[in-house]
């Protein structure tokens, strides 16, 4: 594997890495941008990188990474720029770990961090490559030790939960509870509470229904971090707290994440529009309040305007391949 290019955003870098069989994958390292209240608006709407730099969280407190798990993806989600890339199979555990080593070797100034959140969700749907992904997750401490870093890892498994990938929930929760003492972030991509719409947004993929996911997780022991149901909120796409409650959503097991739809080529081609973002962010906060007033823990997350280009998965691989 070798680095083909490095692209810079105000809060970090995107590595374009070529595999030995000449497939271009992406890995990222970003610093968190932390702000509240009025400043949050200032940062969100910033087109000047200096505004972002002022609010970067120290590496020692939090650091964010993502790595790819497959060469492309078999799915064709309408909002994702990985979808048009050709699919050439799984990365093996060594190739997943190699991306982490590339990031670390290119950031020799970060020696210590009390939270390194690493998402196995750049290019690829990790549940189709679960043994290699969970193998790399279990090996994170060895990787940081080998490279002389003092890190506390927070692995993050993001999935649309395709039905054909058997026992993903059980396998991820096993590693979460038995290797990470509950400190693994399991995030399920949901995007709508209307199952037909979900299927359509996931390009026809046969995914587990929300009801099945909720039932399954309600019956498994979950400690420390709850499971996140992630909704990219889109115009005319239903996100109903009432429906989720009827399905038995348990606030001790789940939390909700609401994020705007960021600009991707695929979303644009498919005429998807965000429900809220920069100009009407308060709509997102209203939806957040609706969840909160029903006792459901919820976070909203939006990226700054000047980081929108390039931050979404597959965008740069599309351009540079
Ligand atoms: S969102 Fe995930 S599953 Fe869907 S096309 Fe993109 S990488 Fe694949």
Short mmCIF file of C-alpha atoms in Angstrom, two decimals, residues 51-210:
data_model
loop_
_atom_site.label_atom_id
_atom_site.label_comp_id
_atom_site.label_asym_id
_atom_site.label_seq_id
_atom_site.Cartn_x
_atom_site.Cartn_y
_atom_site.Cartn_z
CA UNK A 51 -12.49 30.34 12.36
CA UNK A 52 -12.22 26.53 12.47
CA UNK A 53 -8.62 26.59 13.70
CA UNK A 54 -9.64 28.75 16.67
CA UNK A 55 -11.96 26.02 17.91
CA UNK A 56 -9.98 22.85 17.31
CA UNK A 57 -10.00 20.42 20.24
CA UNK A 58 -6.55 19.33 21.45
CA UNK A 59 -5.33 15.99 20.08
CA UNK A 60 -4.73 14.91 23.65
CA UNK A 61 -8.47 15.22 24.38
CA UNK A 62 -10.03 13.86 21.19
CA UNK A 63 -8.91 12.74 17.78
CA UNK A 64 -11.03 11.39 14.93
CA UNK A 65 -10.02 8.89 12.26
CA UNK A 66 -11.76 6.85 9.60
CA UNK A 67 -10.45 3.96 7.54
CA UNK A 68 -11.84 2.01 4.58
CA UNK A 69 -12.92 -1.60 4.95
CA UNK A 70 -13.63 -2.61 1.36
CA UNK A 71 -12.54 -1.70 -2.15
CA UNK A 72 -15.79 0.06 -3.05
CA UNK A 73 -19.16 -1.14 -1.81
CA UNK A 74 -21.82 -3.53 -3.09
CA UNK A 75 -24.56 -1.11 -2.12
CA UNK A 76 -25.87 1.83 -4.03
CA UNK A 77 -27.10 4.25 -1.38
CA UNK A 78 -28.55 7.29 -3.03
CA UNK A 79 -26.79 9.80 -0.78
CA UNK A 80 -23.28 8.30 -0.82
CA UNK A 81 -20.40 8.93 -3.21
CA UNK A 82 -18.90 5.50 -2.56
CA UNK A 83 -21.79 3.95 -4.50
CA UNK A 84 -20.53 4.79 -8.03
CA UNK A 85 -17.04 3.40 -7.33
CA UNK A 86 -16.37 -0.10 -8.72
CA UNK A 87 -16.54 -2.90 -6.14
CA UNK A 88 -13.40 -5.05 -5.94
CA UNK A 89 -13.84 -6.98 -2.71
CA UNK A 90 -12.77 -6.82 0.91
CA UNK A 91 -9.63 -5.38 2.44
CA UNK A 92 -7.89 -7.88 4.66
CA UNK A 93 -7.14 -7.16 8.33
CA UNK A 94 -3.55 -6.19 7.51
CA UNK A 95 -4.74 -3.67 4.90
CA UNK A 96 -7.19 -2.12 7.35
CA UNK A 97 -4.46 -1.87 9.99
CA UNK A 98 -1.98 -0.50 7.45
CA UNK A 99 -4.21 2.56 6.96
CA UNK A 100 -4.07 3.24 10.70
CA UNK A 101 -0.29 2.93 10.63
CA UNK A 102 -0.11 5.34 7.67
CA UNK A 103 -2.14 7.89 9.63
CA UNK A 104 0.03 7.48 12.73
CA UNK A 105 3.32 7.57 10.84
CA UNK A 106 2.22 10.82 9.24
CA UNK A 107 1.26 12.45 12.51
CA UNK A 108 4.38 11.85 14.65
CA UNK A 109 3.49 14.89 16.80
CA UNK A 110 0.47 13.13 18.36
CA UNK A 111 1.82 10.92 21.14
CA UNK A 112 -1.00 10.80 23.60
CA UNK A 113 -4.78 11.02 23.45
CA UNK A 114 -7.50 10.09 25.90
CA UNK A 115 -10.02 9.50 23.08
CA UNK A 116 -9.11 8.35 19.59
CA UNK A 117 -12.39 7.69 17.85
CA UNK A 118 -11.86 5.53 14.79
CA UNK A 119 -14.66 4.81 12.34
CA UNK A 120 -14.49 1.74 10.11
CA UNK A 121 -16.78 3.44 7.67
CA UNK A 122 -15.03 5.34 4.98
CA UNK A 123 -15.23 3.24 1.84
CA UNK A 124 -17.15 0.00 2.34
CA UNK A 125 -19.95 -1.57 4.38
CA UNK A 126 -18.06 -3.19 7.27
CA UNK A 127 -20.62 -5.88 8.05
CA UNK A 128 -19.68 -7.67 4.81
CA UNK A 129 -16.10 -7.86 6.07
CA UNK A 130 -16.85 -8.28 9.73
CA UNK A 131 -14.11 -10.71 10.75
CA UNK A 132 -11.33 -8.51 9.34
CA UNK A 133 -12.91 -5.34 10.75
CA UNK A 134 -13.45 -6.77 14.24
CA UNK A 135 -9.97 -8.33 14.07
CA UNK A 136 -8.50 -4.85 13.46
CA UNK A 137 -10.69 -3.36 16.22
CA UNK A 138 -9.43 -5.95 18.72
CA UNK A 139 -5.85 -5.19 17.67
CA UNK A 140 -5.96 -1.38 18.11
CA UNK A 141 -4.02 -1.35 21.38
CA UNK A 142 -1.24 -3.44 19.85
CA UNK A 143 -0.98 -1.03 16.90
CA UNK A 144 -0.65 2.06 19.10
CA UNK A 145 1.81 0.27 21.38
CA UNK A 146 3.91 -0.83 18.43
CA UNK A 147 4.10 2.80 17.26
CA UNK A 148 4.79 4.12 20.78
CA UNK A 149 1.55 5.98 21.26
CA UNK A 150 -0.41 6.31 24.45
CA UNK A 151 -4.00 6.16 23.21
CA UNK A 152 -7.40 5.25 24.54
CA UNK A 153 -9.27 4.01 21.50
CA UNK A 154 -12.98 4.38 20.86
CA UNK A 155 -13.75 2.14 17.89
CA UNK A 156 -16.83 3.02 15.90
CA UNK A 157 -18.76 0.46 13.83
CA UNK A 158 -21.21 2.11 11.41
CA UNK A 159 -23.51 -0.05 9.33
CA UNK A 160 -26.72 -0.08 7.30
CA UNK A 161 -27.16 -3.67 8.64
CA UNK A 162 -27.79 -5.64 5.45
CA UNK A 163 -29.90 -8.71 6.26
CA UNK A 164 -27.56 -11.07 4.41
CA UNK A 165 -24.60 -10.22 6.66
CA UNK A 166 -25.47 -12.66 9.41
CA UNK A 167 -25.23 -11.84 13.14
CA UNK A 168 -23.61 -8.43 12.71
CA UNK A 169 -25.37 -7.06 15.79
CA UNK A 170 -24.37 -9.99 17.98
CA UNK A 171 -20.74 -9.96 16.82
CA UNK A 172 -20.31 -6.19 17.25
CA UNK A 173 -21.95 -6.16 20.69
CA UNK A 174 -19.74 -9.09 21.76
CA UNK A 175 -16.61 -7.03 20.99
CA UNK A 176 -18.18 -3.90 22.50
CA UNK A 177 -18.98 -5.60 25.79
CA UNK A 178 -16.20 -8.16 26.09
CA UNK A 179 -13.17 -6.34 24.65
CA UNK A 180 -13.99 -2.66 25.19
CA UNK A 181 -16.03 -2.73 28.40
CA UNK A 182 -18.96 -1.16 26.51
CA UNK A 183 -16.86 1.67 25.05
CA UNK A 184 -17.40 0.90 21.39
CA UNK A 185 -19.65 3.17 19.37
CA UNK A 186 -22.16 1.12 17.39
CA UNK A 187 -24.01 3.32 14.94
CA UNK A 188 -26.81 2.09 12.72
CA UNK A 189 -27.57 4.07 9.60
CA UNK A 190 -31.39 4.51 9.57
CA UNK A 191 -32.26 7.77 7.76
CA UNK A 192 -36.04 7.29 7.87
CA UNK A 193 -38.70 5.63 9.99
CA UNK A 194 -40.56 4.65 6.82
CA UNK A 195 -39.23 1.21 5.78
CA UNK A 196 -40.06 1.65 2.09
CA UNK A 197 -38.25 4.96 2.03
CA UNK A 198 -35.26 3.43 3.83
CA UNK A 199 -35.00 0.70 1.24
CA UNK A 200 -35.22 3.26 -1.55
CA UNK A 201 -32.52 5.45 0.03
CA UNK A 202 -30.27 2.40 0.47
CA UNK A 203 -30.58 1.73 -3.27
CA UNK A 204 -32.89 -1.26 -2.76
CA UNK A 205 -30.67 -3.00 -0.18
CA UNK A 206 -32.46 -5.55 1.99
CA UNK A 207 -31.61 -4.21 5.45
CA UNK A 208 -32.91 -5.20 8.88
CA UNK A 209 -36.05 -3.24 9.73
CA UNK A 210 -35.96 -0.73 12.58
#
